PDB file of C-alpha atoms in Angstrom:
ATOM      1  CA  MET A   1      29.473  24.769 -25.864  1.00 58.00           C
ATOM      2  CA  GLN A   2      25.271  24.510 -25.251  1.00 73.00           C
ATOM      3  CA  PHE A   3      26.329  22.336 -21.579  1.00 85.00           C
ATOM      4  CA  ALA A   4      28.104  25.922 -20.288  1.00 84.00           C
ATOM      5  CA  ASP A   5      25.690  27.081 -18.840  1.00 87.00           C
ATOM      6  CA  ARG A   6      24.962  25.032 -15.875  1.00 93.00           C
ATOM      7  CA  ILE A   7      28.204  23.315 -14.321  1.00 96.00           C
ATOM      8  CA  LEU A   8      28.472  21.564 -11.574  1.00 97.00           C
ATOM      9  CA  VAL A   9      31.535  21.602  -9.520  1.00 97.00           C
ATOM     10  CA  VAL A  10      33.456  20.708  -6.547  1.00 96.00           C
ATOM     11  CA  CYS A  11      33.209  24.030  -3.919  1.00 96.00           C
ATOM     12  CA  PRO A  12      36.486  25.192  -2.970  1.00 95.00           C
ATOM     13  CA  GLY A  13      35.017  25.857   0.220  1.00 94.00           C
ATOM     14  CA  CYS A  14      33.450  23.144   1.987  1.00 94.00           C
ATOM     15  CA  GLY A  15      34.159  20.197  -1.659  1.00 94.00           C
ATOM     16  CA  GLY A  16      30.518  19.546  -1.570  1.00 96.00           C
ATOM     17  CA  ARG A  17      28.324  20.318  -4.963  1.00 97.00           C
ATOM     18  CA  ALA A  18      28.542  23.868  -6.060  1.00 97.00           C
ATOM     19  CA  LEU A  19      27.579  24.729  -9.218  1.00 97.00           C
ATOM     20  CA  VAL A  20      28.672  27.625 -11.926  1.00 96.00           C
ATOM     21  CA  VAL A  21      26.169  29.417 -13.632  1.00 94.00           C
ATOM     22  CA  LEU A  22      25.571  32.522 -15.807  1.00 90.00           C
ATOM     23  CA  ARG A  23      24.917  36.006 -13.554  1.00 89.00           C
ATOM     24  CA  PRO A  24      21.634  36.379 -13.158  1.00 85.00           C
ATOM     25  CA  ASP A  25      20.953  39.387 -13.645  1.00 85.00           C
ATOM     26  CA  LEU A  26      22.207  39.661 -17.284  1.00 82.00           C
ATOM     27  CA  GLU A  27      19.601  38.404 -20.597  1.00 81.00           C
ATOM     28  CA  ALA A  28      19.875  35.424 -22.135  1.00 76.00           C
ATOM     29  CA  PRO A  29      22.537  34.887 -24.827  1.00 72.00           C
ATOM     30  CA  ARG A  30      21.325  34.624 -28.526  1.00 77.00           C
ATOM     31  CA  TYR A  31      24.485  32.599 -29.529  1.00 72.00           C
ATOM     32  CA  PHE A  32      26.337  29.215 -27.882  1.00 68.00           C
ATOM     33  CA  SER A  33      29.341  30.428 -28.298  1.00 73.00           C
ATOM     34  CA  GLU A  34      28.650  34.001 -26.032  1.00 78.00           C
ATOM     35  CA  LEU A  35      27.891  31.580 -23.382  1.00 79.00           C
ATOM     36  CA  MET A  36      32.466  31.266 -23.431  1.00 84.00           C
ATOM     37  CA  PHE A  37      32.337  34.652 -22.862  1.00 87.00           C
ATOM     38  CA  MET A  38      29.890  35.932 -20.654  1.00 88.00           C
ATOM     39  CA  PRO A  39      30.525  36.470 -16.714  1.00 92.00           C
ATOM     40  CA  ARG A  40      29.757  33.267 -14.090  1.00 93.00           C
ATOM     41  CA  ARG A  41      29.381  32.839 -10.656  1.00 96.00           C
ATOM     42  CA  LEU A  42      30.256  30.136  -8.449  1.00 97.00           C
ATOM     43  CA  VAL A  43      27.816  28.860  -5.985  1.00 97.00           C
ATOM     44  CA  CYS A  44      27.507  26.943  -3.238  1.00 96.00           C
ATOM     45  CA  ALA A  45      24.588  25.806  -1.131  1.00 94.00           C
ATOM     46  CA  ALA A  46      25.926  23.937   1.322  1.00 94.00           C
ATOM     47  CA  CYS A  47      28.490  26.419   2.740  1.00 95.00           C
ATOM     48  CA  GLY A  48      27.644  30.155   1.229  1.00 95.00           C
ATOM     49  CA  THR A  49      31.080  29.972  -0.963  1.00 96.00           C
ATOM     50  CA  THR A  50      30.912  32.329  -3.504  1.00 96.00           C
ATOM     51  CA  ASP A  51      33.369  33.772  -6.594  1.00 97.00           C
ATOM     52  CA  GLU A  52      33.418  36.174  -9.818  1.00 96.00           C
ATOM     53  CA  TRP A  53      34.781  35.587 -13.174  1.00 94.00           C
ATOM     54  CA  GLU A  54      34.287  37.566 -16.069  1.00 91.00           C
ATOM     55  CA  ALA A  55      36.684  37.322 -19.526  1.00 88.00           C
ATOM     56  CA  GLU A  56      39.617  39.383 -19.818  1.00 86.00           C
ATOM     57  CA  VAL A  57      39.393  42.218 -21.999  1.00 86.00           C
ATOM     58  CA  GLN A  58      43.016  42.305 -24.490  1.00 83.00           C
ATOM     59  CA  GLY A  59      42.457  45.554 -26.346  1.00 82.00           C
ATOM     60  CA  ALA A  60      40.158  45.635 -28.716  1.00 79.00           C
ATOM     61  CA  ALA A  61      39.085  41.388 -28.005  1.00 81.00           C
ATOM     62  CA  LEU A  62      37.554  39.454 -24.805  1.00 81.00           C
ATOM     63  CA  VAL A  63      39.323  36.180 -23.641  1.00 84.00           C
ATOM     64  CA  GLY A  64      36.962  33.884 -22.905  1.00 84.00           C
ATOM     65  CA  ALA A  65      36.774  30.194 -21.220  1.00 85.00           C
ATOM     66  CA  ALA A  66      37.855  27.245 -23.037  1.00 84.00           C
ATOM     67  CA  LEU A  67      36.128  24.364 -22.749  1.00 84.00           C
ATOM     68  CA  GLY A  68      37.687  20.861 -22.448  1.00 84.00           C
ATOM     69  CA  GLY A  69      39.066  18.663 -19.423  1.00 86.00           C
ATOM     70  CA  THR A  70      38.061  17.144 -16.394  1.00 91.00           C
ATOM     71  CA  GLU A  71      38.406  20.397 -14.445  1.00 92.00           C
ATOM     72  CA  ASP A  72      35.140  23.566 -15.616  1.00 92.00           C
ATOM     73  CA  PRO A  73      36.824  26.697 -17.374  1.00 90.00           C
ATOM     74  CA  PHE A  74      35.775  29.524 -15.397  1.00 92.00           C
ATOM     75  CA  PHE A  75      36.962  28.811 -12.395  1.00 94.00           C
ATOM     76  CA  ARG A  76      39.326  26.002 -12.423  1.00 92.00           C
ATOM     77  CA  GLN A  77      37.821  23.176 -10.434  1.00 94.00           C
ATOM     78  CA  PRO A  78      37.341  20.200 -10.707  1.00 95.00           C
ATOM     79  CA  LEU A  79      33.683  18.980 -12.258  1.00 95.00           C
ATOM     80  CA  TRP A  80      31.267  17.109  -9.896  1.00 97.00           C
ATOM     81  CA  LEU A  81      30.529  14.396 -12.599  1.00 97.00           C
ATOM     82  CA  GLN A  82      33.696  12.564 -12.793  1.00 96.00           C
ATOM     83  CA  THR A  83      34.591   8.740 -12.718  1.00 96.00           C
ATOM     84  CA  ARG A  84      36.672   6.126 -14.123  1.00 95.00           C
ATOM     85  CA  CYS A  85      35.711   3.865 -16.687  1.00 95.00           C
ATOM     86  CA  VAL A  86      37.731   1.875 -19.027  1.00 94.00           C
ATOM     87  CA  GLY A  87      40.464   3.350 -17.869  1.00 94.00           C
ATOM     88  CA  HIS A  88      40.100   7.268 -18.643  1.00 95.00           C
ATOM     89  CA  ILE A  89      38.254   9.278 -16.670  1.00 94.00           C
ATOM     90  CA  LEU A  90      35.094   9.963 -18.093  1.00 95.00           C
ATOM     91  CA  TRP A  91      32.915  13.313 -17.310  1.00 95.00           C
ATOM     92  CA  ALA A  92      30.301  15.809 -18.214  1.00 95.00           C
ATOM     93  CA  TYR A  93      28.837  19.443 -17.381  1.00 95.00           C
ATOM     94  CA  ASN A  94      25.336  18.475 -16.202  1.00 96.00           C
ATOM     95  CA  GLU A  95      22.545  16.173 -16.502  1.00 97.00           C
ATOM     96  CA  ARG A  96      21.540  17.731 -20.053  1.00 95.00           C
ATOM     97  CA  HIS A  97      25.201  16.967 -21.154  1.00 94.00           C
ATOM     98  CA  ILE A  98      24.695  12.930 -19.747  1.00 96.00           C
ATOM     99  CA  ASP A  99      21.527  12.401 -21.500  1.00 95.00           C
ATOM    100  CA  GLU A 100      23.428  14.077 -25.045  1.00 92.00           C
ATOM    101  CA  LEU A 101      26.322  11.771 -23.689  1.00 94.00           C
ATOM    102  CA  ALA A 102      24.198   8.860 -23.124  1.00 95.00           C
ATOM    103  CA  ALA A 103      22.062   9.177 -26.229  1.00 91.00           C
ATOM    104  CA  TYR A 104      25.230   8.898 -28.461  1.00 90.00           C
ATOM    105  CA  VAL A 105      26.860   5.987 -27.113  1.00 92.00           C
ATOM    106  CA  ARG A 106      23.555   4.370 -27.217  1.00 90.00           C
ATOM    107  CA  ALA A 107      23.358   4.684 -30.874  1.00 84.00           C
ATOM    108  CA  VAL A 108      24.292   2.139 -33.223  1.00 76.00           C
ATOM    109  CA  LEU A 109      23.778   3.971 -36.137  1.00 71.00           C
ATOM    110  CA  ARG A 110      25.273   7.110 -35.497  1.00 63.00           C
ATOM    111  CA  GLN A 111      23.451   9.498 -38.202  1.00 63.00           C
ATOM    112  CA  GLN A 112      24.768  12.534 -38.570  1.00 59.00           C
ATOM    113  CA  VAL A 113      22.594  15.350 -38.894  1.00 54.00           C
ATOM    114  CA  ALA A 114      22.784  18.962 -38.264  1.00 50.00           C
ATOM    115  CA  SER A 115      22.462  20.238 -34.538  1.00 52.00           C
ATOM    116  CA  PRO A 116      24.253  22.241 -31.863  1.00 49.00           C
ATOM    117  CA  THR A 117      25.843  19.110 -30.244  1.00 47.00           C
ATOM    118  CA  MET A 118      27.299  17.748 -33.429  1.00 52.00           C
ATOM    119  CA  ALA A 119      31.136  19.311 -33.180  1.00 67.00           C
ATOM    120  CA  MET A 120      31.016  17.612 -29.506  1.00 76.00           C
ATOM    121  CA  PHE A 121      30.942  14.002 -30.659  1.00 78.00           C
ATOM    122  CA  SER A 122      33.308  14.448 -33.331  1.00 78.00           C
ATOM    123  CA  ARG A 123      36.433  15.436 -30.798  1.00 82.00           C
ATOM    124  CA  LEU A 124      34.741  12.629 -28.106  1.00 89.00           C
ATOM    125  CA  PRO A 125      37.662  10.669 -27.394  1.00 91.00           C
ATOM    126  CA  VAL A 126      38.032   7.375 -29.296  1.00 92.00           C
ATOM    127  CA  TRP A 127      37.467   5.351 -26.304  1.00 94.00           C
ATOM    128  CA  MET A 128      34.039   6.429 -26.052  1.00 93.00           C
ATOM    129  CA  LYS A 129      33.016   5.713 -29.409  1.00 90.00           C
ATOM    130  CA  ARG A 130      33.881   2.007 -29.477  1.00 92.00           C
ATOM    131  CA  ALA A 131      31.132  -0.387 -29.844  1.00 91.00           C
ATOM    132  CA  ASP A 132      32.777  -2.438 -27.752  1.00 94.00           C
ATOM    133  CA  ASN A 133      32.766  -0.357 -24.825  1.00 95.00           C
ATOM    134  CA  ARG A 134      29.736   0.833 -25.062  1.00 95.00           C
ATOM    135  CA  PRO A 135      28.161  -1.115 -21.642  1.00 96.00           C
ATOM    136  CA  GLU A 136      30.902   0.431 -19.620  1.00 97.00           C
ATOM    137  CA  VAL A 137      30.650   3.662 -20.647  1.00 96.00           C
ATOM    138  CA  LEU A 138      26.602   3.987 -20.509  1.00 97.00           C
ATOM    139  CA  ALA A 139      27.281   2.065 -17.086  1.00 97.00           C
ATOM    140  CA  GLY A 140      29.549   4.993 -16.697  1.00 97.00           C
ATOM    141  CA  LEU A 141      27.233   8.006 -17.162  1.00 97.00           C
ATOM    142  CA  GLY A 142      24.600   6.006 -15.167  1.00 97.00           C
ATOM    143  CA  THR A 143      27.069   6.703 -12.328  1.00 97.00           C
ATOM    144  CA  LEU A 144      27.623  10.507 -13.137  1.00 97.00           C
ATOM    145  CA  ARG A 145      23.540  10.756 -13.235  1.00 97.00           C
ATOM    146  CA  ALA A 146      23.485   9.456  -9.865  1.00 97.00           C
ATOM    147  CA  LEU A 147      26.213  11.988  -8.673  1.00 96.00           C
ATOM    148  CA  ALA A 148      24.408  14.857  -9.979  1.00 95.00           C
ATOM    149  CA  GLU A 149      21.878  13.924  -7.316  1.00 95.00           C
ATOM    150  CA  ARG A 150      24.144  13.737  -4.716  1.00 94.00           C
ATOM    151  CA  SER A 151      26.060  16.903  -3.220  1.00 93.00           C
ATOM    152  CA  ALA A 152      27.767  16.007   0.286  1.00 94.00           C
ATOM    153  CA  PRO A 153      31.044  16.383  -0.057  1.00 93.00           C
ATOM    154  CA  ALA A 154      31.252  12.577   1.430  1.00 92.00           C
ATOM    155  CA  GLU A 155      29.414  11.235  -2.019  1.00 92.00           C
ATOM    156  CA  ARG A 156      31.414  12.901  -4.478  1.00 91.00           C
ATOM    157  CA  SER A 157      33.804  10.550  -6.585  1.00 90.00           C
ATOM    158  CA  ASP A 158      37.366   8.973  -5.989  1.00 87.00           C
ATOM    159  CA  ALA A 159      38.204  10.643  -9.309  1.00 86.00           C
ATOM    160  CA  ALA A 160      36.611  14.480  -8.802  1.00 85.00           C
ATOM    161  CA  TYR A 161      39.977  15.988  -7.806  1.00 81.00           C
ATOM    162  CA  PRO A 162      42.157  18.468  -9.475  1.00 77.00           C
ATOM    163  CA  ARG A 163      44.526  16.885 -12.060  1.00 67.00           C
ATOM    164  CA  ASP A 164      45.250  20.200 -14.617  1.00 60.00           C
ATOM    165  CA  ASP A 165      44.816  17.440 -17.451  1.00 58.00           C
ATOM    166  CA  ARG A 166      44.662  20.327 -20.226  1.00 54.00           C
ATOM    167  CA  PRO A 167      47.408  22.768 -21.130  1.00 47.00           C
ATOM    168  CA  ARG A 168      45.590  25.797 -21.097  1.00 52.00           C
ATOM    169  CA  LEU A 169      47.477  28.603 -23.123  1.00 50.00           C
ATOM    170  CA  ARG A 170      45.132  30.564 -23.875  1.00 53.00           C
ATOM    171  CA  GLY A 171      40.977  31.396 -23.926  1.00 57.00           C
ATOM    172  CA  SER A 172      39.108  31.491 -26.484  1.00 59.00           C
ATOM    173  CA  THR A 173      38.683  34.763 -28.045  1.00 57.00           C
ATOM    174  CA  PHE A 174      35.988  37.177 -29.092  1.00 54.00           C
ATOM    175  CA  PHE A 175      37.229  40.575 -30.806  1.00 53.00           C
ATOM    176  CA  ARG A 176      34.443  43.044 -30.207  1.00 52.00           C
ATOM    177  CA  GLY A 177      35.421  45.291 -32.827  1.00 51.00           C
ATOM    178  CA  GLY A 178      37.537  49.026 -32.861  1.00 44.00           C
ATOM    179  CA  PRO A 179      41.460  49.449 -33.307  1.00 41.00           C
ATOM    180  CA  TYR A 180      43.350  46.333 -33.346  1.00 34.00           C
TER     181      TYR A 180
END
């Protein structure tokens, strides 16, 4: 969840790199879990495309975004940082996400320590955790790092296209109190 504050996506207007960020007029979240419910803005520096997202209100609850898959959870645009790796799609939300994944994959001895990112590691697919895939996964993460520096539509990865690979029956729910 902590990587959901800044997500690199494919711009729906020009096909270049766009950003999904928290709206700048809001105060910073106190908890990582709040990131799934806070209003977002999609902005593209190349073509000027913008869009707004807010969590859906259902009674006393907010229905926010659900993380995972190769599309951003708010605007459902393909992630900019995607590449093919070991017969699968390797993806990340931003540069910090790449760094955390690389540190985990690179580690020979993976110790259990309490940190906000530990939940992410237990949910990683087996192919990413396998020692015999380590060189390929690290090379894929290097490719993602290089993609993060690019922004033109022609520089987009051949994997960064809509797939709708994750069913989203409902998002995360936050009950604000009051009558149910």
